[in-house]
JSON list of C-alpha atoms in Angstrom, two decimals:
[
{"chain": "M", "resi": 174, "resn": "GLU", "atom": "CA", "xyz": [-23.29, 9.74, -11.96]},
{"chain": "M", "resi": 175, "resn": "GLY", "atom": "CA", "xyz": [-26.81, 8.26, -12.55]},
{"chain": "M", "resi": 176, "resn": "ALA", "atom": "CA", "xyz": [-26.29, 5.47, -10.01]},
{"chain": "M", "resi": 177, "resn": "ASP", "atom": "CA", "xyz": [-29.56, 6.44, -8.22]},
{"chain": "M", "resi": 178, "resn": "ALA", "atom": "CA", "xyz": [-31.52, 6.01, -11.37]},
{"chain": "M", "resi": 179, "resn": "VAL", "atom": "CA", "xyz": [-29.98, 2.65, -12.17]},
{"chain": "M", "resi": 180, "resn": "ASN", "atom": "CA", "xyz": [-30.43, 1.45, -8.41]},
{"chain": "M", "resi": 181, "resn": "GLN", "atom": "CA", "xyz": [-34.20, 2.53, -8.39]},
{"chain": "M", "resi": 182, "resn": "ALA", "atom": "CA", "xyz": [-34.89, 0.78, -11.66]},
{"chain": "M", "resi": 183, "resn": "VAL", "atom": "CA", "xyz": [-32.88, -2.47, -10.99]},
{"chain": "M", "resi": 184, "resn": "MET", "atom": "CA", "xyz": [-34.86, -2.53, -7.60]},
{"chain": "M", "resi": 185, "resn": "ARG", "atom": "CA", "xyz": [-38.06, -2.50, -9.60]},
{"chain": "M", "resi": 186, "resn": "GLY", "atom": "CA", "xyz": [-36.81, -4.98, -11.97]},
{"chain": "M", "resi": 187, "resn": "MET", "atom": "CA", "xyz": [-36.98, -2.71, -15.02]},
{"chain": "M", "resi": 188, "resn": "ALA", "atom": "CA", "xyz": [-34.90, -3.54, -18.19]},
{"chain": "M", "resi": 189, "resn": "GLU", "atom": "CA", "xyz": [-32.74, -1.01, -19.71]},
{"chain": "M", "resi": 190, "resn": "ASP", "atom": "CA", "xyz": [-35.71, 0.02, -21.89]},
{"chain": "M", "resi": 191, "resn": "GLY", "atom": "CA", "xyz": [-37.26, 1.99, -19.09]},
{"chain": "M", "resi": 192, "resn": "PRO", "atom": "CA", "xyz": [-37.20, 5.79, -19.29]},
{"chain": "M", "resi": 193, "resn": "GLU", "atom": "CA", "xyz": [-34.68, 6.09, -16.44]},
{"chain": "M", "resi": 194, "resn": "PHE", "atom": "CA", "xyz": [-32.01, 4.45, -18.82]},
{"chain": "M", "resi": 195, "resn": "ALA", "atom": "CA", "xyz": [-32.72, 6.51, -21.92]},
{"chain": "M", "resi": 196, "resn": "GLY", "atom": "CA", "xyz": [-29.24, 7.32, -23.05]},
{"chain": "M", "resi": 197, "resn": "LEU", "atom": "CA", "xyz": [-27.67, 6.63, -19.80]},
{"chain": "M", "resi": 198, "resn": "ILE", "atom": "CA", "xyz": [-26.88, 2.93, -19.43]},
{"chain": "M", "resi": 199, "resn": "ASP", "atom": "CA", "xyz": [-27.23, -0.50, -21.04]},
{"chain": "M", "resi": 200, "resn": "ALA", "atom": "CA", "xyz": [-27.84, -4.11, -19.71]},
{"chain": "M", "resi": 201, "resn": "ASP", "atom": "CA", "xyz": [-24.14, -4.84, -19.48]},
{"chain": "M", "resi": 202, "resn": "ALA", "atom": "CA", "xyz": [-23.52, -1.74, -17.64]},
{"chain": "M", "resi": 203, "resn": "VAL", "atom": "CA", "xyz": [-26.37, -2.55, -15.12]},
{"chain": "M", "resi": 204, "resn": "ASP", "atom": "CA", "xyz": [-24.72, -6.18, -14.67]},
{"chain": "M", "resi": 205, "resn": "LEU", "atom": "CA", "xyz": [-21.34, -4.53, -14.11]},
{"chain": "M", "resi": 206, "resn": "VAL", "atom": "CA", "xyz": [-22.74, -2.25, -11.34]},
{"chain": "M", "resi": 207, "resn": "ILE", "atom": "CA", "xyz": [-24.47, -5.02, -9.66]},
{"chain": "M", "resi": 208, "resn": "ALA", "atom": "CA", "xyz": [-21.46, -7.22, -9.62]},
{"chain": "M", "resi": 209, "resn": "PHE", "atom": "CA", "xyz": [-19.24, -4.44, -8.58]},
{"chain": "M", "resi": 210, "resn": "GLN", "atom": "CA", "xyz": [-21.47, -3.57, -5.61]},
{"chain": "M", "resi": 211, "resn": "ALA", "atom": "CA", "xyz": [-21.25, -7.23, -4.43]},
{"chain": "M", "resi": 212, "resn": "ILE", "atom": "CA", "xyz": [-17.38, -6.99, -4.08]},
{"chain": "M", "resi": 213, "resn": "GLY", "atom": "CA", "xyz": [-16.88, -6.24, -0.28]},
{"chain": "M", "resi": 214, "resn": "ASP", "atom": "CA", "xyz": [-12.99, -5.51, -0.42]},
{"chain": "M", "resi": 215, "resn": "PRO", "atom": "CA", "xyz": [-12.54, -1.89, -0.81]},
{"chain": "M", "resi": 216, "resn": "VAL", "atom": "CA", "xyz": [-8.93, -2.46, -2.16]},
{"chain": "M", "resi": 217, "resn": "LEU", "atom": "CA", "xyz": [-10.28, -4.75, -4.91]},
{"chain": "M", "resi": 218, "resn": "ARG", "atom": "CA", "xyz": [-13.04, -2.43, -5.83]},
{"chain": "M", "resi": 219, "resn": "ARG", "atom": "CA", "xyz": [-10.62, 0.50, -6.19]},
{"chain": "M", "resi": 220, "resn": "SER", "atom": "CA", "xyz": [-8.27, -1.79, -8.35]},
{"chain": "M", "resi": 221, "resn": "ILE", "atom": "CA", "xyz": [-11.33, -2.77, -10.51]},
{"chain": "M", "resi": 222, "resn": "LEU", "atom": "CA", "xyz": [-12.44, 0.76, -10.79]},
{"chain": "M", "resi": 223, "resn": "THR", "atom": "CA", "xyz": [-9.02, 2.11, -11.86]},
{"chain": "M", "resi": 224, "resn": "MET", "atom": "CA", "xyz": [-8.59, -0.74, -14.46]},
{"chain": "M", "resi": 225, "resn": "VAL", "atom": "CA", "xyz": [-12.04, 0.18, -15.99]},
{"chain": "M", "resi": 226, "resn": "LYS", "atom": "CA", "xyz": [-11.34, 3.66, -16.02]},
{"chain": "M", "resi": 227, "resn": "ASN", "atom": "CA", "xyz": [-8.00, 3.28, -17.60]},
{"chain": "M", "resi": 228, "resn": "SER", "atom": "CA", "xyz": [-9.48, 0.95, -20.18]},
{"chain": "M", "resi": 229, "resn": "ALA", "atom": "CA", "xyz": [-12.02, 3.46, -21.02]},
{"chain": "M", "resi": 230, "resn": "ALA", "atom": "CA", "xyz": [-9.58, 6.13, -21.37]},
{"chain": "M", "resi": 231, "resn": "LEU", "atom": "CA", "xyz": [-7.63, 4.01, -23.97]},
{"chain": "M", "resi": 232, "resn": "PHE", "atom": "CA", "xyz": [-10.71, 4.23, -26.16]},
{"chain": "M", "resi": 233, "resn": "LEU", "atom": "CA", "xyz": [-11.30, 7.96, -25.80]},
{"chain": "M", "resi": 234, "resn": "ARG", "atom": "CA", "xyz": [-7.78, 8.84, -26.94]},
{"chain": "M", "resi": 235, "resn": "PRO", "atom": "CA", "xyz": [-7.71, 10.01, -30.46]},
{"chain": "M", "resi": 236, "resn": "VAL", "atom": "CA", "xyz": [-5.70, 7.85, -32.94]},
{"chain": "M", "resi": 237, "resn": "PRO", "atom": "CA", "xyz": [-2.82, 9.84, -34.56]},
{"chain": "M", "resi": 238, "resn": "ALA", "atom": "CA", "xyz": [-3.13, 9.95, -38.51]},
{"chain": "M", "resi": 239, "resn": "GLY", "atom": "CA", "xyz": [-1.49, 7.11, -40.29]},
{"chain": "M", "resi": 240, "resn": "GLU", "atom": "CA", "xyz": [-2.08, 4.51, -37.50]}
]
């Protein structure tokens, strides 16, 4: 989601301040996408994607009261 806008903006050399990035992505995310795309091994890519999704899910879970 939003990868086409990121790819187009990165290819033009734009920073995350461009309109394509408004509310979409920051510089760290762009770096992550570029590094991820450089990984040629599909098994490693899937493993990294799973790890990132699982890590993000931990931060989206509500914290029970009292913790």
